[in-house]
PDB file of C-alpha atoms and ligand atoms in Angstrom:
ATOM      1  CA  UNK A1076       0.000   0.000   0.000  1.00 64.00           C
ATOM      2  CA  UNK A1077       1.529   3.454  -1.182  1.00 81.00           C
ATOM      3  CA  UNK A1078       0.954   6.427   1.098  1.00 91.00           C
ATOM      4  CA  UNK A1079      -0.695   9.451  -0.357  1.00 89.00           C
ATOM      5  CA  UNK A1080       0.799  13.725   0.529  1.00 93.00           C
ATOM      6  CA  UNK A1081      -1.642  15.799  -1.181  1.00 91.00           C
ATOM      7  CA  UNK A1082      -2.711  18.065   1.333  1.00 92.00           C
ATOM      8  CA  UNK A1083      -0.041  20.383   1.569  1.00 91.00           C
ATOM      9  CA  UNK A1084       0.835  20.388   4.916  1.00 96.00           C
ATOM     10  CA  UNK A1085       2.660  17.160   7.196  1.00 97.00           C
ATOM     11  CA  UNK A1086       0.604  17.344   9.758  1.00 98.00           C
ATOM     12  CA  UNK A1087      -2.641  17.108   7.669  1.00 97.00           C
ATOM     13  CA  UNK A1088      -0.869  14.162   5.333  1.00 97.00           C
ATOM     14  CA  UNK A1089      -0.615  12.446   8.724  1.00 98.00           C
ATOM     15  CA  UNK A1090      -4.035  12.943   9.961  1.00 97.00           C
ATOM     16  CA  UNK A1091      -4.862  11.153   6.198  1.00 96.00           C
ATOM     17  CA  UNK A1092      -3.685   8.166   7.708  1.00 96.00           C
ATOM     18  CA  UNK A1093      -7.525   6.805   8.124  1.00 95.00           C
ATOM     19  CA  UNK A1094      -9.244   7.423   5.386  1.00 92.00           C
ATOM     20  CA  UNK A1095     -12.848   7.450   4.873  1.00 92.00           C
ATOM     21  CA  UNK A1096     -13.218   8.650   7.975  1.00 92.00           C
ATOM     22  CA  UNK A1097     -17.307   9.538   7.777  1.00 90.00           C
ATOM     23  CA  UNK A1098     -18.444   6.207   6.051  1.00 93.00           C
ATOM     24  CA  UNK A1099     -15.999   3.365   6.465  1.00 91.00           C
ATOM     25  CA  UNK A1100     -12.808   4.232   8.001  1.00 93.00           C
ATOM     26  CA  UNK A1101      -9.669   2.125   7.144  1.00 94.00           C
ATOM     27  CA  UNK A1102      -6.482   2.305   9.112  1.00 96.00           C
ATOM     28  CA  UNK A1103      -3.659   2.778   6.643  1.00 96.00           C
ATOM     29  CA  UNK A1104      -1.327   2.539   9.897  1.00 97.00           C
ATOM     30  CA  UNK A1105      -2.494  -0.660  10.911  1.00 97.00           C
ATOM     31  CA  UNK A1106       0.687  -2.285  12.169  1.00 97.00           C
ATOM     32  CA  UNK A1107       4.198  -0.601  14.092  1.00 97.00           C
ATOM     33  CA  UNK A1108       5.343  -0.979  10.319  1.00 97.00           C
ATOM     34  CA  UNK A1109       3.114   0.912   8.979  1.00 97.00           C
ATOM     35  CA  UNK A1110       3.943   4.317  10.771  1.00 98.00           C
ATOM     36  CA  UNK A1111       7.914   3.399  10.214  1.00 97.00           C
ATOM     37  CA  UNK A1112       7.217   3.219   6.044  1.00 97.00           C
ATOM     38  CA  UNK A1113       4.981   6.365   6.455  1.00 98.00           C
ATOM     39  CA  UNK A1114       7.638   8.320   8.490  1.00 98.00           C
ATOM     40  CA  UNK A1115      10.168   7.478   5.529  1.00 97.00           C
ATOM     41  CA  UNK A1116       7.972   8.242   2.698  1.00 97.00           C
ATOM     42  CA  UNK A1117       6.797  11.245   4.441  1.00 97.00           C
ATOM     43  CA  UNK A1118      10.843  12.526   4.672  1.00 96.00           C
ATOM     44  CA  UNK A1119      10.293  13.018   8.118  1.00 98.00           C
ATOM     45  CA  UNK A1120      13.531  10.478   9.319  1.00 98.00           C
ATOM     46  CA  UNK A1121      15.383   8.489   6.615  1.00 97.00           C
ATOM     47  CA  UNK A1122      14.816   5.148   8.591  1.00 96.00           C
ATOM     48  CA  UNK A1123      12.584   4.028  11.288  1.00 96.00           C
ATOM     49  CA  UNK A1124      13.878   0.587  12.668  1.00 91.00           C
ATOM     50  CA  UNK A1125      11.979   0.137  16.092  1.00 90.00           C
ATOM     51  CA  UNK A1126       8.721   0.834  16.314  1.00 97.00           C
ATOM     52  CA  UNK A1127       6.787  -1.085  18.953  1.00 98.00           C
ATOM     53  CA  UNK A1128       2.531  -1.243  19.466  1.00 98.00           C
ATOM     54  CA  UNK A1129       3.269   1.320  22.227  1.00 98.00           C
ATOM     55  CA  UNK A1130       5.046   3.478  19.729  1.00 98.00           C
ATOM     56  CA  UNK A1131       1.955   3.008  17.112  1.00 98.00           C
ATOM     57  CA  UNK A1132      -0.699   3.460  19.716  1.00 98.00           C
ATOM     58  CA  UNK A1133       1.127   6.914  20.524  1.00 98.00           C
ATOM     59  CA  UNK A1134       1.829   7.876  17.329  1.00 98.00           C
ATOM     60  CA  UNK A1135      -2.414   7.297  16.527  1.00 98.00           C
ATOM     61  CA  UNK A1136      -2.875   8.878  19.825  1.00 98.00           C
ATOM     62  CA  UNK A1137      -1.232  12.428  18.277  1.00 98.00           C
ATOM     63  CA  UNK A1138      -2.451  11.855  14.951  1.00 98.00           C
ATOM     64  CA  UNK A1139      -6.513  11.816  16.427  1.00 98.00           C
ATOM     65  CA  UNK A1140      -5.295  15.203  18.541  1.00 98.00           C
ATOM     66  CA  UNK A1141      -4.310  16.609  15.148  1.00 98.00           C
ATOM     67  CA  UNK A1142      -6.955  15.578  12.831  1.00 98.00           C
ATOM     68  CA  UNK A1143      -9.585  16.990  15.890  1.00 98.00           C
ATOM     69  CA  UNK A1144      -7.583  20.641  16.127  1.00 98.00           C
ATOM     70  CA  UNK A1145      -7.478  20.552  12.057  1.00 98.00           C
ATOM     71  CA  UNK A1146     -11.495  20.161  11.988  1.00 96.00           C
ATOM     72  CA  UNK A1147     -11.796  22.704  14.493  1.00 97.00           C
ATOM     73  CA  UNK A1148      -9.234  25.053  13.072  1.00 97.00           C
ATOM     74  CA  UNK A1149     -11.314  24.830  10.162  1.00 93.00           C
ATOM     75  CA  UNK A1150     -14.898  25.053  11.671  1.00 94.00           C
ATOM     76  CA  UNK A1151     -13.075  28.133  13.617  1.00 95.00           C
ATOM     77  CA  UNK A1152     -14.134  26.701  17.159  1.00 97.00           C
ATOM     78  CA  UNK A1153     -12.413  26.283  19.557  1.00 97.00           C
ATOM     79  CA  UNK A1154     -10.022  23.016  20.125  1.00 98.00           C
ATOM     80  CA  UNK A1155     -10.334  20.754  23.123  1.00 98.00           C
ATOM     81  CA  UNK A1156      -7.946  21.760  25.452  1.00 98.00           C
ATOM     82  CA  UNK A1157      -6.801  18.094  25.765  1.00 98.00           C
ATOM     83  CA  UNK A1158      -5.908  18.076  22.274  1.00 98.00           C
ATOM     84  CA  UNK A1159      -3.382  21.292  22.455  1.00 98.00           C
ATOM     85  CA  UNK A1160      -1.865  19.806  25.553  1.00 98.00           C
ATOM     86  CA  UNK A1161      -1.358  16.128  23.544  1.00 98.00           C
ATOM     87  CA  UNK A1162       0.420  17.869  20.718  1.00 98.00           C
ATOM     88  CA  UNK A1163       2.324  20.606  22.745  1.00 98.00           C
ATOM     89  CA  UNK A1164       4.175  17.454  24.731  1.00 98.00           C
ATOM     90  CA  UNK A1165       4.778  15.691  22.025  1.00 98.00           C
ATOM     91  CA  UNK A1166       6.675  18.865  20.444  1.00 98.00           C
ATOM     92  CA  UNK A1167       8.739  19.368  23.860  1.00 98.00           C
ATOM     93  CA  UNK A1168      11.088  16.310  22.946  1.00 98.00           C
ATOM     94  CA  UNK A1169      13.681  16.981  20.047  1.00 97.00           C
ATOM     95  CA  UNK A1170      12.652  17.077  16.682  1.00 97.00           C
ATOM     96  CA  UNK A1171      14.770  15.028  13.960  1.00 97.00           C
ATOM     97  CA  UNK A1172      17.505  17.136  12.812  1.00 93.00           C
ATOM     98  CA  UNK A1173      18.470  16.969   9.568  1.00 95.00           C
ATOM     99  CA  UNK A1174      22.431  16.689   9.609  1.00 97.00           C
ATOM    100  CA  UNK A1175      23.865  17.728   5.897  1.00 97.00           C
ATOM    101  CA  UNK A1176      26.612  16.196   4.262  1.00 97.00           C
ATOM    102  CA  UNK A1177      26.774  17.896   0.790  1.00 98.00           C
ATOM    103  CA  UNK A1178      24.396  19.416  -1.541  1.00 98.00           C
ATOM    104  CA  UNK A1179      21.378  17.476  -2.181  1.00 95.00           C
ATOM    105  CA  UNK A1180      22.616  15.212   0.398  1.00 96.00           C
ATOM    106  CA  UNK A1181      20.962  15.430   3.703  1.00 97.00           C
ATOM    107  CA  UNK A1182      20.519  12.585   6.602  1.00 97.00           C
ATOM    108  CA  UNK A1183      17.331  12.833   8.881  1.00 98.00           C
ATOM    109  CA  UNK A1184      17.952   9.584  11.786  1.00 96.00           C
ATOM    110  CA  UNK A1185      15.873   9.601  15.040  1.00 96.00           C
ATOM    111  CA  UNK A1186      13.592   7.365  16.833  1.00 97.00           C
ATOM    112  CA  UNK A1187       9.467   7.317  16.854  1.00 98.00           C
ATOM    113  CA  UNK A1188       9.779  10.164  19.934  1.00 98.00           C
ATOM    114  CA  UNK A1189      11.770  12.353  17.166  1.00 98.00           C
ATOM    115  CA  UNK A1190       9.687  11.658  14.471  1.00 98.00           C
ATOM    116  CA  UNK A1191       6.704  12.600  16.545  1.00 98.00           C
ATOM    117  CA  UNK A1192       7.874  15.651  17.927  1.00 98.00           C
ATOM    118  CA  UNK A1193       8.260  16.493  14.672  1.00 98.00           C
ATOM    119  CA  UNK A1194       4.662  16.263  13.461  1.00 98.00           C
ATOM    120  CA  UNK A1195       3.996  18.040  16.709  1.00 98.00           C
ATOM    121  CA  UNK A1196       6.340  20.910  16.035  1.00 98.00           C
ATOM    122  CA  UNK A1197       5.014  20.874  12.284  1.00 98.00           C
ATOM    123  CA  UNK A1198       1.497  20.542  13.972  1.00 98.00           C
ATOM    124  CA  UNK A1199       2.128  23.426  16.493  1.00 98.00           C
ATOM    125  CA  UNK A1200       3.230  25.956  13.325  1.00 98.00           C
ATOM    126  CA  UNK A1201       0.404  25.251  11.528  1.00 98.00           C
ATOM    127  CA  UNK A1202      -2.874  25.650  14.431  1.00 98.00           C
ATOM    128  CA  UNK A1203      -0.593  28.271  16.073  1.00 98.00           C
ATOM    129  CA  UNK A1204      -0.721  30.491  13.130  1.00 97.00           C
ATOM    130  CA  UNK A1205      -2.650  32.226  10.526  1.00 95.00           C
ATOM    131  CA  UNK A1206      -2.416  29.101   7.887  1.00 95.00           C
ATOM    132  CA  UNK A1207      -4.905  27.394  10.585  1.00 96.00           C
ATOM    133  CA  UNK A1208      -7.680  28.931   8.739  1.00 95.00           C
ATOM    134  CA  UNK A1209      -7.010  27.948   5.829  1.00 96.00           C
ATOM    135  CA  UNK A1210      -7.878  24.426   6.542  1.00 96.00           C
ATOM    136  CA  UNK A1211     -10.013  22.421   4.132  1.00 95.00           C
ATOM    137  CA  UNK A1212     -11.779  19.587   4.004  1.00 93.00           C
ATOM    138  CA  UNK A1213     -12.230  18.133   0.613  1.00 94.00           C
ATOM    139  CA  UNK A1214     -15.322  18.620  -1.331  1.00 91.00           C
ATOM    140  CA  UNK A1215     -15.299  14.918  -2.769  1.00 90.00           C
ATOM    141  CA  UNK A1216     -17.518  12.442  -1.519  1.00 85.00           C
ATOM    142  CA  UNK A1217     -17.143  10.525   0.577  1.00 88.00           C
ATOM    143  CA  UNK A1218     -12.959  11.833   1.092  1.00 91.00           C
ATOM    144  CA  UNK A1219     -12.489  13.228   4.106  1.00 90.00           C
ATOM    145  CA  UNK A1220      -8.559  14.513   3.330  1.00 94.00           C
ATOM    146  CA  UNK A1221      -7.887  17.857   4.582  1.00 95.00           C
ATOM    147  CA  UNK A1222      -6.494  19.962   3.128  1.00 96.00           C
ATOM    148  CA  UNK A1223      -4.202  23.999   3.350  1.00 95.00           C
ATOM    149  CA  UNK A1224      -5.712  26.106   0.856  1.00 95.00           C
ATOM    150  CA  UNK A1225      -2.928  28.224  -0.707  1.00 92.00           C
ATOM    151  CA  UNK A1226      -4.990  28.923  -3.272  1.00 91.00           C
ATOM    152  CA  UNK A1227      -4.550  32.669  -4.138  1.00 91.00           C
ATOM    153  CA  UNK A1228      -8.490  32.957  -5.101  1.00 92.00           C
ATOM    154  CA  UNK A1229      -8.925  30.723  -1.765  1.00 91.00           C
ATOM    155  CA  UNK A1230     -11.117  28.214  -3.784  1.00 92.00           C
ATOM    156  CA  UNK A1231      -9.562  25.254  -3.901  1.00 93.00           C
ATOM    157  CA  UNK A1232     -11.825  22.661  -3.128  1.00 93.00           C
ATOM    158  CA  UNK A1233      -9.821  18.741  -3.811  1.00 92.00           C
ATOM    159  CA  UNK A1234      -7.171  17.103  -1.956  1.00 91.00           C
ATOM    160  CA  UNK A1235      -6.182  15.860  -5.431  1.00 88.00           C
ATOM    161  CA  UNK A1236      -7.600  16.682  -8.300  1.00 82.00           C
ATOM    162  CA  UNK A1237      -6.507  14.003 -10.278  1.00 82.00           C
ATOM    163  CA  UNK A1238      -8.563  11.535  -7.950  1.00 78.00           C
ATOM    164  CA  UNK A1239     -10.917  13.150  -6.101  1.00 86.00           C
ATOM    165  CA  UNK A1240     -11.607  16.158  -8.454  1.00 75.00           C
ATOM    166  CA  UNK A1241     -11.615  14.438 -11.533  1.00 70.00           C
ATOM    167  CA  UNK A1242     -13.934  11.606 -10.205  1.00 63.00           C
ATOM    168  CA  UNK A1243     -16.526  14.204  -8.762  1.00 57.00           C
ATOM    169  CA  UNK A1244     -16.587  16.227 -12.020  1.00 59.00           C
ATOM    170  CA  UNK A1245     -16.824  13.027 -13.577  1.00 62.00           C
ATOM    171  CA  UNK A1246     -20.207  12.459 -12.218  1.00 62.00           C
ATOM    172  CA  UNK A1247     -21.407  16.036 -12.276  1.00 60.00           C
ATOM    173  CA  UNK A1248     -20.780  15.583 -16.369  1.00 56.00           C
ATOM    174  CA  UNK A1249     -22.797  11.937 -16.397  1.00 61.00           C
ATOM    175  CA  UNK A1250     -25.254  13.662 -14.138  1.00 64.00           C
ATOM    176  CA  UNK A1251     -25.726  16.609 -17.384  1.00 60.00           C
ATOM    177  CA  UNK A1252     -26.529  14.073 -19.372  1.00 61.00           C
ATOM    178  CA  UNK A1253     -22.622  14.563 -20.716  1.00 54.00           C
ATOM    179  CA  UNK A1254     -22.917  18.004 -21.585  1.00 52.00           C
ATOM    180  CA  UNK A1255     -19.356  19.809 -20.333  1.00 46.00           C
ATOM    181  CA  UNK A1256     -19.373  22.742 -17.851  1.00 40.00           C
ATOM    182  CA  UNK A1257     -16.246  24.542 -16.676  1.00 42.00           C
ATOM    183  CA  UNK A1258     -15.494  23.437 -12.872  1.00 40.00           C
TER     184      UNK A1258
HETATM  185 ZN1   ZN B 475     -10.363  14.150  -1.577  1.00 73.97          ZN
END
């Protein structure tokens, strides 16, 4: 299973890690693996050898915080206090630190308290600052990605257009009887 990053932001890519959240959620980090081969093809740590079901339940733990704050970011309401305090202690350990060795040639090594306190920290930037309200969900049913609009207009409405978009307009155009309109 490949890992989608289409919403423009870490900490909202992480949060995508169940997806179809509304209808019939599936846990794409199902297994200690799992988070280790999301962690690497997220770029957060180049390798992620020992993760244990403590680790996992942790790193789910943070990911619920930040998928809550994101919706309520959003919604602008406010976030559940519990939430904050989740993602600010998971941001008080030491990030990953990228080390670099030449151009184009960086190394990222930690363990899962690293790699979480650097969703946390990414977490923190975004719900601590203006870019908060420019959280999105996705307008494609029955996705529940979120999304940073940095649209200039403001109006993006997909996590990807090339799925989600394309299949929705799909439907709008069978539901015209096949006559195009500009979406
Ligand atoms: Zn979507």
């Amino acid at each position: 299973m490949s890992f989608l990053f289409v919403s423009d932001h870490l900490a909202l890519d992480f949060a995508a890690t169940v997806a179809w959240r509304a209808t019939d959620p599936e846990e794409l980090l199902a297994g200690p693996g799992d988070f280790a081969r999301w962690a690497v093809a997220a770029g957060v740590v180049d390798r992620l050898d020992t993760v244990t079901q403590d680790d996992l339940t942790r790193a789910r733990a943070l990911r619920e915080a930040v998928y809550r704050l994101a919706l309520a970011a959003g919604a602008e309401e406010p976030a559940d206090p519990r939430d904050v305090t989740l993602v600010r202690r998971a941001a008080a350990h030491p990030p990953v630190r990228p080390a670099l060795h030449d151009l184009g040639r960086v190394e990222r090594r930690g363990g899962v308290t690293e790699v979480l306190a650097t969703l946390a920290t990414t977490a923190s930037d975004l719900f601590g600052g203006p870019d908060r309200l420019l959280v999105r969900r996705c307008a494609g049913t029955p996705c529940t990605r979120l999304f940073v609009d940095r649209s200039r207009a403001g109006t993006r409405r997909w996590c990807d257009k090339r799925s989600c978009g394309s299949r929705v307009n799909a439907a709008a155009y069978r539901r015209r009887g096949g006559r195009s309109e500009q979406v």
